[in-house]
């Protein structure tokens, strides 16, 4: 895995957690707006919208660089739409990056011809 691909995956991983957290918070703010006088929907909506847009942009970049299959690319997109899906996306991306680092080290040390 080259540095640009690793960077694209790292960016996607970094934005997936805040995006995953912002959606349920937005839902809570929506409920609070209708049941109390607290109105945080406008602020949380903007925060979530920015994070979701960043996630989609970073997802497109990672998909382009990693050459994921359509199934894998669609999975990462669906995980962005599902509440708490970003947590699963972050975990899968972290594993993929860890596996790439292990494979690179093995190739450098001549342990594996991977």
PDB file of C-alpha atoms in Angstrom:
ATOM      1  CA  UNK A   1       0.000   0.000   0.000  1.00  0.00           C
ATOM      2  CA  UNK A   2       1.460   3.333  -1.003  1.00  0.00           C
ATOM      3  CA  UNK A   3       1.447   6.421   1.197  1.00  0.00           C
ATOM      4  CA  UNK A   4      -1.401   8.147  -0.685  1.00  0.00           C
ATOM      5  CA  UNK A   5      -3.675   5.149  -0.289  1.00  0.00           C
ATOM      6  CA  UNK A   6      -2.810   4.832   3.394  1.00  0.00           C
ATOM      7  CA  UNK A   7      -3.463   8.558   3.857  1.00  0.00           C
ATOM      8  CA  UNK A   8      -6.857   8.296   2.143  1.00  0.00           C
ATOM      9  CA  UNK A   9      -7.855   5.406   4.418  1.00  0.00           C
ATOM     10  CA  UNK A  10      -6.536   7.238   7.468  1.00  0.00           C
ATOM     11  CA  UNK A  11      -8.612  10.340   6.648  1.00  0.00           C
ATOM     12  CA  UNK A  12     -11.706   8.195   6.167  1.00  0.00           C
ATOM     13  CA  UNK A  13     -11.043   6.459   9.449  1.00  0.00           C
ATOM     14  CA  UNK A  14     -10.566   9.738  11.320  1.00  0.00           C
ATOM     15  CA  UNK A  15     -13.827  11.255  10.103  1.00  0.00           C
ATOM     16  CA  UNK A  16     -15.911   8.093  10.548  1.00  0.00           C
ATOM     17  CA  UNK A  17     -16.061   8.268  14.360  1.00  0.00           C
ATOM     18  CA  UNK A  18     -17.173  11.916  14.674  1.00  0.00           C
ATOM     19  CA  UNK A  19     -19.689  11.323  11.883  1.00  0.00           C
ATOM     20  CA  UNK A  20     -20.999   8.237  13.682  1.00  0.00           C
ATOM     21  CA  UNK A  21     -21.405  10.173  16.916  1.00  0.00           C
ATOM     22  CA  UNK A  22     -22.977  13.266  15.353  1.00  0.00           C
ATOM     23  CA  UNK A  23     -25.988  11.467  13.856  1.00  0.00           C
ATOM     24  CA  UNK A  24     -27.425  10.086  17.140  1.00  0.00           C
ATOM     25  CA  UNK A  25     -26.719  13.440  18.804  1.00  0.00           C
ATOM     26  CA  UNK A  26     -28.683  15.117  16.018  1.00  0.00           C
ATOM     27  CA  UNK A  27     -31.551  12.699  16.626  1.00  0.00           C
ATOM     28  CA  UNK A  28     -31.488  13.470  20.354  1.00  0.00           C
ATOM     29  CA  UNK A  29     -31.489  17.207  19.619  1.00  0.00           C
ATOM     30  CA  UNK A  30     -34.468  16.698  17.323  1.00  0.00           C
ATOM     31  CA  UNK A  31     -36.409  14.925  20.082  1.00  0.00           C
ATOM     32  CA  UNK A  32     -35.415  17.572  22.631  1.00  0.00           C
ATOM     33  CA  UNK A  33     -36.562  20.326  20.294  1.00  0.00           C
ATOM     34  CA  UNK A  34     -40.045  18.833  20.195  1.00  0.00           C
ATOM     35  CA  UNK A  35     -40.283  17.945  23.886  1.00  0.00           C
ATOM     36  CA  UNK A  36     -38.430  20.807  25.608  1.00  0.00           C
ATOM     37  CA  UNK A  37     -37.314  24.338  24.901  1.00  0.00           C
ATOM     38  CA  UNK A  38     -33.807  23.165  23.922  1.00  0.00           C
ATOM     39  CA  UNK A  39     -33.092  23.763  20.247  1.00  0.00           C
ATOM     40  CA  UNK A  40     -29.727  22.429  19.105  1.00  0.00           C
ATOM     41  CA  UNK A  41     -30.930  21.040  15.790  1.00  0.00           C
ATOM     42  CA  UNK A  42     -29.607  23.863  13.658  1.00  0.00           C
ATOM     43  CA  UNK A  43     -26.086  23.651  15.079  1.00  0.00           C
ATOM     44  CA  UNK A  44     -25.954  19.852  15.232  1.00  0.00           C
ATOM     45  CA  UNK A  45     -27.505  19.602  11.785  1.00  0.00           C
ATOM     46  CA  UNK A  46     -24.741  21.758  10.358  1.00  0.00           C
ATOM     47  CA  UNK A  47     -22.028  19.819  12.198  1.00  0.00           C
ATOM     48  CA  UNK A  48     -23.443  16.486  11.055  1.00  0.00           C
ATOM     49  CA  UNK A  49     -23.861  17.758   7.498  1.00  0.00           C
ATOM     50  CA  UNK A  50     -20.236  18.868   7.311  1.00  0.00           C
ATOM     51  CA  UNK A  51     -18.986  15.591   8.792  1.00  0.00           C
ATOM     52  CA  UNK A  52     -21.164  13.532   6.459  1.00  0.00           C
ATOM     53  CA  UNK A  53     -19.946  15.529   3.437  1.00  0.00           C
ATOM     54  CA  UNK A  54     -16.336  14.998   4.518  1.00  0.00           C
ATOM     55  CA  UNK A  55     -17.003  11.291   5.003  1.00  0.00           C
ATOM     56  CA  UNK A  56     -18.436  10.979   1.496  1.00  0.00           C
ATOM     57  CA  UNK A  57     -15.522  12.905  -0.036  1.00  0.00           C
ATOM     58  CA  UNK A  58     -12.949  10.835   1.841  1.00  0.00           C
ATOM     59  CA  UNK A  59     -14.881   7.656   0.989  1.00  0.00           C
ATOM     60  CA  UNK A  60     -14.743   8.503  -2.711  1.00  0.00           C
ATOM     61  CA  UNK A  61     -11.003   9.202  -2.484  1.00  0.00           C
ATOM     62  CA  UNK A  62     -10.345   5.953  -0.583  1.00  0.00           C
ATOM     63  CA  UNK A  63     -12.492   3.939  -3.010  1.00  0.00           C
ATOM     64  CA  UNK A  64     -10.630   5.410  -5.950  1.00  0.00           C
ATOM     65  CA  UNK A  65      -7.190   4.742  -4.458  1.00  0.00           C
ATOM     66  CA  UNK A  66      -7.802   1.296  -2.958  1.00  0.00           C
ATOM     67  CA  UNK A  67      -9.756  -0.079  -5.919  1.00  0.00           C
ATOM     68  CA  UNK A  68     -12.350  -1.623  -3.614  1.00  0.00           C
ATOM     69  CA  UNK A  69     -14.986  -3.785  -5.216  1.00  0.00           C
ATOM     70  CA  UNK A  70     -18.435  -2.272  -5.662  1.00  0.00           C
ATOM     71  CA  UNK A  71     -19.647  -4.371  -2.721  1.00  0.00           C
ATOM     72  CA  UNK A  72     -16.950  -3.083  -0.366  1.00  0.00           C
ATOM     73  CA  UNK A  73     -17.391   0.512  -1.511  1.00  0.00           C
ATOM     74  CA  UNK A  74     -21.158   0.294  -1.051  1.00  0.00           C
ATOM     75  CA  UNK A  75     -20.693  -1.233   2.408  1.00  0.00           C
ATOM     76  CA  UNK A  76     -18.600   1.730   3.579  1.00  0.00           C
ATOM     77  CA  UNK A  77     -21.187   4.147   2.191  1.00  0.00           C
ATOM     78  CA  UNK A  78     -24.089   2.343   3.878  1.00  0.00           C
ATOM     79  CA  UNK A  79     -22.152   2.391   7.150  1.00  0.00           C
ATOM     80  CA  UNK A  80     -22.088   6.194   6.911  1.00  0.00           C
ATOM     81  CA  UNK A  81     -25.875   6.327   6.631  1.00  0.00           C
ATOM     82  CA  UNK A  82     -26.659   3.904   9.462  1.00  0.00           C
ATOM     83  CA  UNK A  83     -26.630   5.184  13.045  1.00  0.00           C
ATOM     84  CA  UNK A  84     -23.400   4.012  14.685  1.00  0.00           C
ATOM     85  CA  UNK A  85     -22.246   2.553  11.350  1.00  0.00           C
ATOM     86  CA  UNK A  86     -19.162   4.754  11.421  1.00  0.00           C
ATOM     87  CA  UNK A  87     -17.878   2.780  14.408  1.00  0.00           C
ATOM     88  CA  UNK A  88     -17.889  -0.392  12.313  1.00  0.00           C
ATOM     89  CA  UNK A  89     -16.325   1.444   9.368  1.00  0.00           C
ATOM     90  CA  UNK A  90     -13.534   2.768  11.586  1.00  0.00           C
ATOM     91  CA  UNK A  91     -12.817  -0.696  12.942  1.00  0.00           C
ATOM     92  CA  UNK A  92     -12.718  -2.291   9.471  1.00  0.00           C
ATOM     93  CA  UNK A  93     -10.469   0.459   8.097  1.00  0.00           C
ATOM     94  CA  UNK A  94      -8.128   0.183  11.087  1.00  0.00           C
ATOM     95  CA  UNK A  95      -7.816  -3.565  10.475  1.00  0.00           C
ATOM     96  CA  UNK A  96      -7.144  -2.981   6.784  1.00  0.00           C
ATOM     97  CA  UNK A  97      -4.411  -0.462   7.588  1.00  0.00           C
ATOM     98  CA  UNK A  98      -2.878  -2.740  10.225  1.00  0.00           C
ATOM     99  CA  UNK A  99      -2.842  -5.649   7.767  1.00  0.00           C
ATOM    100  CA  UNK A 100      -1.158  -3.458   5.146  1.00  0.00           C
ATOM    101  CA  UNK A 101       1.532  -2.410   7.622  1.00  0.00           C
ATOM    102  CA  UNK A 102       2.179  -6.023   8.602  1.00  0.00           C
ATOM    103  CA  UNK A 103       2.394  -7.093   4.949  1.00  0.00           C
ATOM    104  CA  UNK A 104       4.787  -4.236   4.135  1.00  0.00           C
ATOM    105  CA  UNK A 105       7.058  -5.104   7.066  1.00  0.00           C
ATOM    106  CA  UNK A 106       7.024  -8.784   6.096  1.00  0.00           C
ATOM    107  CA  UNK A 107       8.018  -7.920   2.516  1.00  0.00           C
ATOM    108  CA  UNK A 108      10.843  -5.651   3.718  1.00  0.00           C
ATOM    109  CA  UNK A 109      12.193  -8.317   6.043  1.00  0.00           C
ATOM    110  CA  UNK A 110      11.860 -11.000   3.374  1.00  0.00           C
ATOM    111  CA  UNK A 111       9.636 -13.129   5.571  1.00  0.00           C
ATOM    112  CA  UNK A 112       6.827 -13.354   3.041  1.00  0.00           C
ATOM    113  CA  UNK A 113       6.744 -12.874  -0.670  1.00  0.00           C
ATOM    114  CA  UNK A 114       3.436 -10.979  -0.440  1.00  0.00           C
TER     115      UNK A 114
END
